[in-house]
Short mmCIF file of C-alpha atoms in Angstrom, two decimals:
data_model
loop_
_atom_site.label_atom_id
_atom_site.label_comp_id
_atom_site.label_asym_id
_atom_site.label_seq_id
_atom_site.Cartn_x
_atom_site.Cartn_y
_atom_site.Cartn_z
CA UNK J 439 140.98 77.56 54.10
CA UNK J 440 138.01 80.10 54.48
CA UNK J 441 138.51 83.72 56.19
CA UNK J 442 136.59 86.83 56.20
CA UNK J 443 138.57 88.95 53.96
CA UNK J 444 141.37 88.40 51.54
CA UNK J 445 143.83 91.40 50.17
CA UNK J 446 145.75 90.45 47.31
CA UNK J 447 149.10 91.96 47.45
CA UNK J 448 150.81 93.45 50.05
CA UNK J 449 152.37 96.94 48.76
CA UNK J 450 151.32 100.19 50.06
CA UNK J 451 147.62 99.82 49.33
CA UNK J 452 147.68 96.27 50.60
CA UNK J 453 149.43 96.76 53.36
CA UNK J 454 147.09 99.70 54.66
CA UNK J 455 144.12 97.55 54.15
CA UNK J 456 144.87 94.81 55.62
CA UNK J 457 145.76 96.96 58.74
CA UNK J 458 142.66 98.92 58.87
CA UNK J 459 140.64 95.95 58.54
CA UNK J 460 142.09 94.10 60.74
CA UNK J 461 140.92 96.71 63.42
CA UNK J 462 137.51 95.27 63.54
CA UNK J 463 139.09 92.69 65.87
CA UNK J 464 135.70 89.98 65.29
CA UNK J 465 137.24 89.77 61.16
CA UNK J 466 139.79 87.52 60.21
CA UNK J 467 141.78 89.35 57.60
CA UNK J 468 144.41 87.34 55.00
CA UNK J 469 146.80 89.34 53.11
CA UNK J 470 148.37 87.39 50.33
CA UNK J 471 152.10 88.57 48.85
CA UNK J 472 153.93 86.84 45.60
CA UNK J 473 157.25 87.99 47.28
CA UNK J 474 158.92 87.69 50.55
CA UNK J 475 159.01 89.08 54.03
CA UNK J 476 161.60 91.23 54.39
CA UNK J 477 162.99 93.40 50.86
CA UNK J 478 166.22 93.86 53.00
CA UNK J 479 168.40 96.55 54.48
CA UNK J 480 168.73 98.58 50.92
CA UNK J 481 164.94 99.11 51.10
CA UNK J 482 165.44 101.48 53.76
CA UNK J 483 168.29 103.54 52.93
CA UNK J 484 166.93 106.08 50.62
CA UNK J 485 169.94 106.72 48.15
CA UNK J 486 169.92 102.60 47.66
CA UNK J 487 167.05 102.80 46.06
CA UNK J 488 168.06 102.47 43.25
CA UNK J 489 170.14 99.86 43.71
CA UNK J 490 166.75 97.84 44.09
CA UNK J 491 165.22 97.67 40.39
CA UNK J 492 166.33 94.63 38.68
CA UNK J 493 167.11 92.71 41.84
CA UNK J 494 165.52 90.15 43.90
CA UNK J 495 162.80 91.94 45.30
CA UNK J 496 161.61 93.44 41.65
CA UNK J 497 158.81 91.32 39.56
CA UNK J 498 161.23 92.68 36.59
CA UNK J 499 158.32 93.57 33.89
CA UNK J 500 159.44 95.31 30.76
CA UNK J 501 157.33 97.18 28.78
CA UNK J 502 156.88 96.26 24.97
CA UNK J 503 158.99 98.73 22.54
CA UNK J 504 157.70 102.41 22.95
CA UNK J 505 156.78 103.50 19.27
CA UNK J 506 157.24 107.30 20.60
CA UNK J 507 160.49 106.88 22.18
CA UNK J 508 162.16 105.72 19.75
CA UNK J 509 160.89 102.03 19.47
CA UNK J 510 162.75 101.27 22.62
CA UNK J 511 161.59 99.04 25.34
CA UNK J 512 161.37 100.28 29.04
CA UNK J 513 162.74 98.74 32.22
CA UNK J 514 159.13 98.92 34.30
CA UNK J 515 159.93 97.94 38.33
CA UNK J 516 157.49 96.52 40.60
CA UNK J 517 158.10 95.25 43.84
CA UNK J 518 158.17 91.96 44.66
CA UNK J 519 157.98 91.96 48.84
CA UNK J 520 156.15 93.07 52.06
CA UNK J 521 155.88 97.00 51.31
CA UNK J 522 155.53 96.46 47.51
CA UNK J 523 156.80 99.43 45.39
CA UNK J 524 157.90 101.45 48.63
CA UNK J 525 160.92 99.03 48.95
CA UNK J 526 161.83 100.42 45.21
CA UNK J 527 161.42 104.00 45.58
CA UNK J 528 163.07 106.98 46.42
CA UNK J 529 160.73 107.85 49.42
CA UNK J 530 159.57 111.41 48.42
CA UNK J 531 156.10 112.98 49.34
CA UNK J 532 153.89 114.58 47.31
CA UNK J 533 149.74 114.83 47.70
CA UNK J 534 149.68 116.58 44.10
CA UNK J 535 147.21 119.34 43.38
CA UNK J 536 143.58 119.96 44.17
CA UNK J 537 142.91 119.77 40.60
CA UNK J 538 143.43 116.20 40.15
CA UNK J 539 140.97 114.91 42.58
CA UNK J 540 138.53 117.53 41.77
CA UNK J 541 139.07 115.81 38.01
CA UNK J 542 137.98 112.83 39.61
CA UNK J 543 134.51 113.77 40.77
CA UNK J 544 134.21 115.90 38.06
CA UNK J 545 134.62 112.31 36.19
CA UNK J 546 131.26 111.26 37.89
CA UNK J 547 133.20 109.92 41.17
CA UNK J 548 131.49 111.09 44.32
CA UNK J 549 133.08 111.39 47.27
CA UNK J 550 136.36 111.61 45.68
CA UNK J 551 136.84 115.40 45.14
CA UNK J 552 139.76 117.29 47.66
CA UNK J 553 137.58 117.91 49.98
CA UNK J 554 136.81 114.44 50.18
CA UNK J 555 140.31 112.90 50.18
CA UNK J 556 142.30 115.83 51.93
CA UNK J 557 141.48 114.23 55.22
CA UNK J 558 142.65 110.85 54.57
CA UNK J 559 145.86 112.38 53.51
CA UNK J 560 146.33 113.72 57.34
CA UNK J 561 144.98 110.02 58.30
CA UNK J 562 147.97 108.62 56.63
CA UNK J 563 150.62 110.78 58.85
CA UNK J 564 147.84 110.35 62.12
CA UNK J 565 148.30 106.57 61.28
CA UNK J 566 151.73 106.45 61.39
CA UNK J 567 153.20 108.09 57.86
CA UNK J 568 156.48 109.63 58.32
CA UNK J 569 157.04 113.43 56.79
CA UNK J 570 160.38 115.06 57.37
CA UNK J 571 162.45 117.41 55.48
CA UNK J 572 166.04 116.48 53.75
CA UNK J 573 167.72 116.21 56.63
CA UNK J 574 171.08 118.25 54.53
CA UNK J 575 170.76 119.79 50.71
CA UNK J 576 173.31 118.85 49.02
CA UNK J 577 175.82 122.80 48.09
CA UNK J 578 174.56 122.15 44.17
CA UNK J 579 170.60 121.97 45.66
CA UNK J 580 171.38 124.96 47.68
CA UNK J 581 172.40 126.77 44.21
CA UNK J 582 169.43 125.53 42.57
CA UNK J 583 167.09 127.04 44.59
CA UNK J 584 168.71 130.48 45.08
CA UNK J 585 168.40 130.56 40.89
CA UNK J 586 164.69 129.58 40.77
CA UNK J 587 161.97 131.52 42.65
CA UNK J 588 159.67 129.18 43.68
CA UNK J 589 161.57 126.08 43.36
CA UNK J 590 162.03 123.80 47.01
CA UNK J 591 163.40 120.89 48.28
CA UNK J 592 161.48 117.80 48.35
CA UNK J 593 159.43 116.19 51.47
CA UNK J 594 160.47 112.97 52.05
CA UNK J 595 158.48 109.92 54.19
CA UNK J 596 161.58 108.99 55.60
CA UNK J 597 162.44 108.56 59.21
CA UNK J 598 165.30 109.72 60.93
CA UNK J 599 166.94 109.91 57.32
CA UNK J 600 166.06 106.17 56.82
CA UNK J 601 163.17 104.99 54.96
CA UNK J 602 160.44 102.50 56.03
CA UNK J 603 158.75 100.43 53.99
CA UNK J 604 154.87 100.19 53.64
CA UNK J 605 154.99 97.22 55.78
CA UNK J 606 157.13 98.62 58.55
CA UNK J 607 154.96 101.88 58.85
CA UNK J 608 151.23 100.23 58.78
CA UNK J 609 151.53 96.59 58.71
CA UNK J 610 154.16 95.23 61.41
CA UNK J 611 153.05 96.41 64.44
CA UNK J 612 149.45 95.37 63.41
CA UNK J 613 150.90 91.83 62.62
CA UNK J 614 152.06 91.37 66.08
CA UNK J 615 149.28 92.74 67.79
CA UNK J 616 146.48 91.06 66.18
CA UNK J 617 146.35 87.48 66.21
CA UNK J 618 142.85 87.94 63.45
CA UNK J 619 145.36 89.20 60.65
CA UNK J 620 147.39 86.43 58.61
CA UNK J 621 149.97 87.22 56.11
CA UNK J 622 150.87 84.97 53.96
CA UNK J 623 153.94 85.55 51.91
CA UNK J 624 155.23 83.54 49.01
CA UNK J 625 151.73 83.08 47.62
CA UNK J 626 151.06 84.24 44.09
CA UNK J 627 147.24 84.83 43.28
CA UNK J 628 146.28 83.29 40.05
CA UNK J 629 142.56 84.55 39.33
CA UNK J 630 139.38 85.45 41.59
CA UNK J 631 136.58 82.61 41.95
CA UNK J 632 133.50 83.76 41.13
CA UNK J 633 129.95 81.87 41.16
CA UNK J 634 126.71 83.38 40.17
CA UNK J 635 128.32 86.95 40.02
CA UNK J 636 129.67 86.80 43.58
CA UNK J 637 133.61 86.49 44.36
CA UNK J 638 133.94 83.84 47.15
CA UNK J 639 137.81 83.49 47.20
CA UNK J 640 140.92 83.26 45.10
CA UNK J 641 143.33 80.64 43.15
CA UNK J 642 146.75 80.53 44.52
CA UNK J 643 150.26 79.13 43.83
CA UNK J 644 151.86 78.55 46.98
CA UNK J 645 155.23 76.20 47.11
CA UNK J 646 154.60 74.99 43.78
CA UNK J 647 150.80 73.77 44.46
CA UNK J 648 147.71 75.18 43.55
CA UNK J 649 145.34 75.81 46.75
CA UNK J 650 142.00 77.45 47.00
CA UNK J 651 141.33 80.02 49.59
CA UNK J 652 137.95 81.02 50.28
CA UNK J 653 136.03 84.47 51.89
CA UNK J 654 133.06 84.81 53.82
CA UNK J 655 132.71 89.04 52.67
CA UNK J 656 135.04 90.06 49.99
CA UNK J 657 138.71 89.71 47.72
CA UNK J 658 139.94 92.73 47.86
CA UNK J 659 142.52 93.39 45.36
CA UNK J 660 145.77 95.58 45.79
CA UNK J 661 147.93 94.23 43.82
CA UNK J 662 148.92 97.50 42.04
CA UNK J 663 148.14 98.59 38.26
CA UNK J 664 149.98 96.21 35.99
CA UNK J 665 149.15 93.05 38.55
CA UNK J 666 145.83 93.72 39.80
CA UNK J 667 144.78 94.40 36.45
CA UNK J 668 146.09 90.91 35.10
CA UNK J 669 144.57 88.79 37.87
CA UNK J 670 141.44 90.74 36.44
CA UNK J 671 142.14 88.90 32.84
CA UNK J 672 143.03 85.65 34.09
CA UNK J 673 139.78 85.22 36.10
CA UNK J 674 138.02 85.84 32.64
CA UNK J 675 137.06 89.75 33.76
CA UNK J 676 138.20 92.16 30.99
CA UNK J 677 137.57 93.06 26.96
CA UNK J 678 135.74 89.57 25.50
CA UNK J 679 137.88 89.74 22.17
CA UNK J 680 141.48 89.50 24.29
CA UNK J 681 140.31 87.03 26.88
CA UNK J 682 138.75 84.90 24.03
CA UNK J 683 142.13 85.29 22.32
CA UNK J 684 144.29 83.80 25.58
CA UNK J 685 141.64 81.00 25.91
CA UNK J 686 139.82 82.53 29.19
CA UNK J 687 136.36 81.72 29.49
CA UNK J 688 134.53 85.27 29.64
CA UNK J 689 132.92 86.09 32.98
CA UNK J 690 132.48 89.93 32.19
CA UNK J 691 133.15 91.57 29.05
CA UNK J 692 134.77 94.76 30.88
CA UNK J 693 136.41 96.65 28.19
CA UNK J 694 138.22 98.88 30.27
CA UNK J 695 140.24 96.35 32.38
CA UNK J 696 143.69 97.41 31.42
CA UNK J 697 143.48 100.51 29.50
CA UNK J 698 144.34 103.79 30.38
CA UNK J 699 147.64 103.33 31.69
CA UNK J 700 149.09 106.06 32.81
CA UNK J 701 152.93 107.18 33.90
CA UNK J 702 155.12 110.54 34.33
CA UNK J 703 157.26 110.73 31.39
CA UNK J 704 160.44 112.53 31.91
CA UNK J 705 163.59 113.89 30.43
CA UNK J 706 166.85 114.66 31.62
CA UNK J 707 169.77 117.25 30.97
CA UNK J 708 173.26 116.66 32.49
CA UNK J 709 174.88 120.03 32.94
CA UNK J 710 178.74 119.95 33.73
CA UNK J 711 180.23 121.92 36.17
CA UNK J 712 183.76 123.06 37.14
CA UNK J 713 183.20 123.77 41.02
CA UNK J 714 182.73 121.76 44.39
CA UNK J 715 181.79 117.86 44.69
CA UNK J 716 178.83 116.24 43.19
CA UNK J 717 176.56 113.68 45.22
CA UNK J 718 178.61 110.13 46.01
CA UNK J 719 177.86 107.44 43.37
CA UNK J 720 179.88 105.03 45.52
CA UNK J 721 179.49 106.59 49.59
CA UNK J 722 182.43 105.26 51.61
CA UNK J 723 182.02 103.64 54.42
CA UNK J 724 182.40 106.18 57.22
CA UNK J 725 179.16 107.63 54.99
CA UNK J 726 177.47 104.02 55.58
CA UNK J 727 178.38 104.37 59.83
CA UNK J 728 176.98 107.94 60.07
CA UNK J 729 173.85 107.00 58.00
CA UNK J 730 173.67 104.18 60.32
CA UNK J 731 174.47 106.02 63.40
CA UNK J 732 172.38 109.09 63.07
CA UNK J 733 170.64 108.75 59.31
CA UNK J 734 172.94 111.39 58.05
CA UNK J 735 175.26 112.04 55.30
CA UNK J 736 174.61 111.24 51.12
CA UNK J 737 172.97 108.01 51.55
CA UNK J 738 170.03 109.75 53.13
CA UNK J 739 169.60 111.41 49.81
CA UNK J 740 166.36 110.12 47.79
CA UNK J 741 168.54 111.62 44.57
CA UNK J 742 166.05 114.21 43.78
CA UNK J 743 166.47 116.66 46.08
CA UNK J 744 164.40 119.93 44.75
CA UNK J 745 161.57 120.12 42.75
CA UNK J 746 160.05 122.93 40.82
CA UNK J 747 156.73 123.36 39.55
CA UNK J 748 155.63 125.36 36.78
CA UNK J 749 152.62 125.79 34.24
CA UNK J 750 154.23 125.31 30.04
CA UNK J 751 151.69 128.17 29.24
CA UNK J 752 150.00 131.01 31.35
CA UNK J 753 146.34 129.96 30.28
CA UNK J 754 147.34 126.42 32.21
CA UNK J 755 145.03 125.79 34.64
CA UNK J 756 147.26 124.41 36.89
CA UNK J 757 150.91 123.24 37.01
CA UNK J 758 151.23 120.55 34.37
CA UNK J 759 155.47 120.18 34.46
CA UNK J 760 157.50 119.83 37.13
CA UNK J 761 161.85 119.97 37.06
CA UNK J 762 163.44 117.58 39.48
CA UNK J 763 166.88 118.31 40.31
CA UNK J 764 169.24 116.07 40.92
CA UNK J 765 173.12 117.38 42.08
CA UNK J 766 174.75 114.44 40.14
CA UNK J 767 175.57 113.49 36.56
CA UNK J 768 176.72 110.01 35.14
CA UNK J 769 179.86 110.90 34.33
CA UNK J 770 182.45 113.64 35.20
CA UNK J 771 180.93 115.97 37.80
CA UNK J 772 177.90 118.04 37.55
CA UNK J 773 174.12 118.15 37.66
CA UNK J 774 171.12 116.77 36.33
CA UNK J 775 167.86 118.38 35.65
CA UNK J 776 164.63 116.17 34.66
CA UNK J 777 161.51 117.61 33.40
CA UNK J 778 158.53 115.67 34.34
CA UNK J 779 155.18 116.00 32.73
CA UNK J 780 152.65 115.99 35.20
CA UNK J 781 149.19 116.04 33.41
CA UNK J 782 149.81 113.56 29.99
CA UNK J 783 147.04 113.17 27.56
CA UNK J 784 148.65 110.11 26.48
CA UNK J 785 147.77 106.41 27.42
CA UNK J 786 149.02 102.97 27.17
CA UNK J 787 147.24 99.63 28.06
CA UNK J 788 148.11 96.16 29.35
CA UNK J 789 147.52 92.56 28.06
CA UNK J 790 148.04 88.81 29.06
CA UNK J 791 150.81 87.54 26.95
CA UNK J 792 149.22 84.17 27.97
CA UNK J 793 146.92 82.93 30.77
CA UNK J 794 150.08 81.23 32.00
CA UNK J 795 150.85 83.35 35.34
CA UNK J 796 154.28 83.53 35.04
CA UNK J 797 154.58 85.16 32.26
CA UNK J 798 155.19 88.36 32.37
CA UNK J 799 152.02 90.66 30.97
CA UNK J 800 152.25 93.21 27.68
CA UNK J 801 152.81 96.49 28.69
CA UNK J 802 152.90 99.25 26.55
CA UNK J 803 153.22 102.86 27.71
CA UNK J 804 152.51 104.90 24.81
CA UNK J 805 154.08 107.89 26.18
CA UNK J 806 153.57 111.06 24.20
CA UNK J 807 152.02 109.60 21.78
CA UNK J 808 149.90 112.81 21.58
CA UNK J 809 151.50 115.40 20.05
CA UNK J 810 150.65 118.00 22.89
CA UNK J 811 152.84 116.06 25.58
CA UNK J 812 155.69 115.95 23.50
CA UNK J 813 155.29 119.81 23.03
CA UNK J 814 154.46 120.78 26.63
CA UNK J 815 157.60 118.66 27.41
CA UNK J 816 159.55 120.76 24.97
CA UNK J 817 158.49 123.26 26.63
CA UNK J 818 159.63 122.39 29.83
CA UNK J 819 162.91 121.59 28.43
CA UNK J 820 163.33 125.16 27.46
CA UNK J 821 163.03 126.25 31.14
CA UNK J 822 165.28 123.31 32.47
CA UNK J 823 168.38 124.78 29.65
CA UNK J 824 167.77 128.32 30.72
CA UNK J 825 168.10 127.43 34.65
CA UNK J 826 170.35 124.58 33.85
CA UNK J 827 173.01 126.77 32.18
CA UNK J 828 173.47 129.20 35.19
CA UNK J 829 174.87 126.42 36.40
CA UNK J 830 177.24 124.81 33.90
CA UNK J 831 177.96 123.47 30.64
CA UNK J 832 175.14 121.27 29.10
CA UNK J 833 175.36 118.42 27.54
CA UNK J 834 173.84 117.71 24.11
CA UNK J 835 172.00 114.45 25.13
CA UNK J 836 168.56 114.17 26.50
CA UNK J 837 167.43 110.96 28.04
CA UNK J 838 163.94 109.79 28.09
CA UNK J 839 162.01 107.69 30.74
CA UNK J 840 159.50 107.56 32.95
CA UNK J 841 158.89 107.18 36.37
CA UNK J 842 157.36 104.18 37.14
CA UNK J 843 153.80 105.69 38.37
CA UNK J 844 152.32 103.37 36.88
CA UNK J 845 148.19 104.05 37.44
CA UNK J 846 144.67 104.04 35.72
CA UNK J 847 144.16 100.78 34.15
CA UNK J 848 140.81 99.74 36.43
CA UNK J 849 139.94 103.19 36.56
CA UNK J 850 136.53 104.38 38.51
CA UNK J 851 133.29 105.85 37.27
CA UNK J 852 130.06 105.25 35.90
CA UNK J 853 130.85 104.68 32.27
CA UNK J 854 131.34 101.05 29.92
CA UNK J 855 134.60 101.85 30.32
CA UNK J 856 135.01 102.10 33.64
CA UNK J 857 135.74 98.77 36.19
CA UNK J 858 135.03 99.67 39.29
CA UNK J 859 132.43 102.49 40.97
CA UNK J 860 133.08 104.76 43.18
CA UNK J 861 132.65 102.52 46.40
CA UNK J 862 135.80 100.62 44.55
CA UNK J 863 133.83 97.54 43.91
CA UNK J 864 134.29 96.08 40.42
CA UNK J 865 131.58 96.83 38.23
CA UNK J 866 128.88 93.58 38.06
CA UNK J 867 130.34 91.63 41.20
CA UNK J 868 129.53 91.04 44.27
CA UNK J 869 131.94 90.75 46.92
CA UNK J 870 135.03 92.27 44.76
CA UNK J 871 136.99 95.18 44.89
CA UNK J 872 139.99 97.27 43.65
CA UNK J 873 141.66 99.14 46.26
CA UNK J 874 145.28 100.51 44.43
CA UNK J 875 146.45 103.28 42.30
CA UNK J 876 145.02 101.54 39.01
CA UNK J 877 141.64 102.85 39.95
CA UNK J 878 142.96 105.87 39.88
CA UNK J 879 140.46 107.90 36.30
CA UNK J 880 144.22 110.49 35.84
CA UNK J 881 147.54 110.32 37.28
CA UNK J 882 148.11 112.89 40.32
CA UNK J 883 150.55 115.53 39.50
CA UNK J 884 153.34 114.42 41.52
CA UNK J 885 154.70 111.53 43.19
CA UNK J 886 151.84 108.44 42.80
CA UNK J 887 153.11 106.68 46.54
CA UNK J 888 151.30 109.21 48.97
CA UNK J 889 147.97 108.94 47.12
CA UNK J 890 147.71 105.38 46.73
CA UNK J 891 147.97 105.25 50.42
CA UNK J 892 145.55 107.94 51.00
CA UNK J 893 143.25 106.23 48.63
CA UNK J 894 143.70 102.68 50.82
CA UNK J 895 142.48 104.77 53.80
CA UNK J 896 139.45 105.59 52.24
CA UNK J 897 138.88 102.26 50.47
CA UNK J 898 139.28 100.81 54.05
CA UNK J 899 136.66 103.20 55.10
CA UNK J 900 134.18 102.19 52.59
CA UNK J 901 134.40 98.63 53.36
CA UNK J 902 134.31 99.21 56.82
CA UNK J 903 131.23 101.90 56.77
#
């Protein structure tokens, strides 16, 4: 099989891709996804979510035990479907802060400063992007933000109180419009063929078989940061030592192919209170017909349902820790408050466990690992007891985790460490790029979703232009 273009993966970056591309109606555009069609009807309901991790529709990675969080391993969701990671996550927006994609110029990436990106953000919603308020706060949220100036509820890309996937928001109506785009689900891409330097297709197990799928112009690869970053490694593109180690011929000695992993580490404080009804665990069903009806009631709740951002010292230059609040504990009745640090210094990395693509890769997070995370985090802490305790009783347990923003390990720039430039194509190939939030040089301070898909818009553009 030969086509013009082939996008590897099909979550939001792939998904956007694909659909942009496929607007040059002369192209015939594949997109290739490990998973299924359809994640099902828990994908879209946002306080479902997550009922999703672990499931059917999650590749179920775990990362390897975290020697700063108390030697314990992680759960680390990915999705396995049409839509990717949006069928696993709670649906809320954030763009982050000017800061972060100012870092990224300022990291020797042209064209990728605010003023670059802004407008792709506003392409997203143009294209389709939903962007609504809660649609109710829950009476604990409503107390949370009367105590803390500056504090709001979160924007959500849901829909009516319902949540789209990825796919339903850029990829389905393109699907039946366009008889040059293909997807092609159930097909899980084993490496990138390359000859004299140039990618000309990709390696794919499909029903059990191994098939060969050729390109005329380029692989594109979304695939996300922990699987774009392994199909890297198996094609022999990564740090010489470790591919020598798995027994991968060396294409590229490209250091920097699965370091700098990056995620929002996070800890929580339950906080007991005496009055009024906390968010449903278990919504009854009368909740289930009026979310159905009119996308109302609890389980149009993405959990979190204010966020408050704040800088851990006045010097800061911008906000580097964020609380979300959530108006449910685990047990009894009460809140919970999570501090999130936005800006880590720390970083973790990913290897093959063996060229064997079923096996699940080593992933290990490394969170606050440097010492000034763990103190800013502190820090935050602090703030989360003192607004915490207006509200009742908390409990001596903190809970560590993170959440699952996984980014940065194909980062862009100019340097040896670096994989791709700042066109997105890998660095020493023709006819390959990275188009996902692992080329991302520093996680965005917020939620990772609404940037990968801005970033898709503009790696569309750049193939395109």
């Amino acid at each position: 099989m030969v086509t013009d273009y082939i996008v590897v993966g099909g979550g939001a970056a792939g998904c956007v891709v694909a659909a942009r591309l496929s607007e040059l109606r002369q192209l015939n555009v594949l997109l290739l996804e490990a998973g299924p069609a359809d994640p099902g009807p828990d994908a879209r309901i946002p306080l479902a979510w997550h009922k999703m991790p672990g499931g059917a529709f999650d590749w179920g990675f775990q990362t390897e035990e975290e020697p700063y969080l108390d030697r314990q391993p992680l759960a680390y969701p990915r999705g396995k479907a049409l839509g990717g990671s949006t069928a696993l996550y709670a649906g809320v927006y954030s763009r982050g802060d000017r800061q972060d994609y100012d870092t990224w110029r300022e990291m020797g990436n042209a064209g990728w400063g605010w003023d670059y990106v802004s407008p792709y953000f506003e392409k997203s919603l143009k294209q389709g992007l939903p962007r609504e308020p809660l649609r109710q706060l829950h009476p604990f949220t409503r107390d949370f933000l009367k105590l803390q100036s500056g504090a709001r509820p979160v924007e959500t890309m849901h829909r009516g109180g319902k949540k789209p996937t990825a796919s339903d928001i850029f990829l389905d109506k393109a699907r039946k419009e366009r008889p040059n785009l293909t997807v092609v689900t159930g097909a899980n891409v084993v490496r990138v063929l390359v000859h004299e330097g140039r990618a000309y297709g990709v390696e794919v197990i499909r029903d059990g078989r191994l098939e060969i799928i050729q390109t005329r112009f380029d692989v594109v690869l979304c695939a996300g940061a922990i699987q774009t970053p392994a199909i890297l490694l198996r094609s022999g593109i990564g740090p010489a030592s470790h591919l020598e180690g798995a027994g991968i011929p060396v294409l590229a000695d490209l250091p920097g192919v699965g370091e700098n992993l990056q995620d929002h580490v996070r800890a929580g404080i339950e906080f007991q209170t005496p009055s009024s009804t906390q968010l449903a665990k278990n919504p009854g069903l009368l909740d289930q017909i009026r979310h159905w009806l009119n996308g109302s009631g609890p389980l149009a709740s993405p959990l979190v349902e204010a966020v408050y951002d704040f800088k851990s010292r006045p010097d800061a230059a911008a906000p580097d820790l964020q609380l979300n609040f959530v108006p449910r504990c685990s047990t009894g009745n009460g809140v919970t408050i999570w501090t999130v640090l936005l800006r880590p210094f720390s970083r973790g990395y990913l290897r093959l466990r063996s060229a064997d693509p079923s096996d699940g890769p080593i992933i290990r997070l490394n969170v606050l690992e440097e010492p000034e995370d763990r103190a800013t985090l502190d820090r935050g802490l602090l703030t989360a007891r003192e607004i915490g305790g207006k509200m009742g009783s908390a409990q001596p347990q903190v809970r560590y985790d993170v959440m699952w923003h996984a980014c940065g390990t194909c980062r862009m720039g100019p340097d040896r460490m670096a994989v791709v430039d700042s066109d997105l194509k890998v660095h020493g190939f023709a006819g390959l790029r990275v188009i996902d939030a692992s080329v991302m040089p520093t996680i965005p301070s917020g939620n990772t979703a609404a940037p990968t898909l801005m970033l898709a818009e503009r790696g569309a553009d750049l193939i395109r232009c």
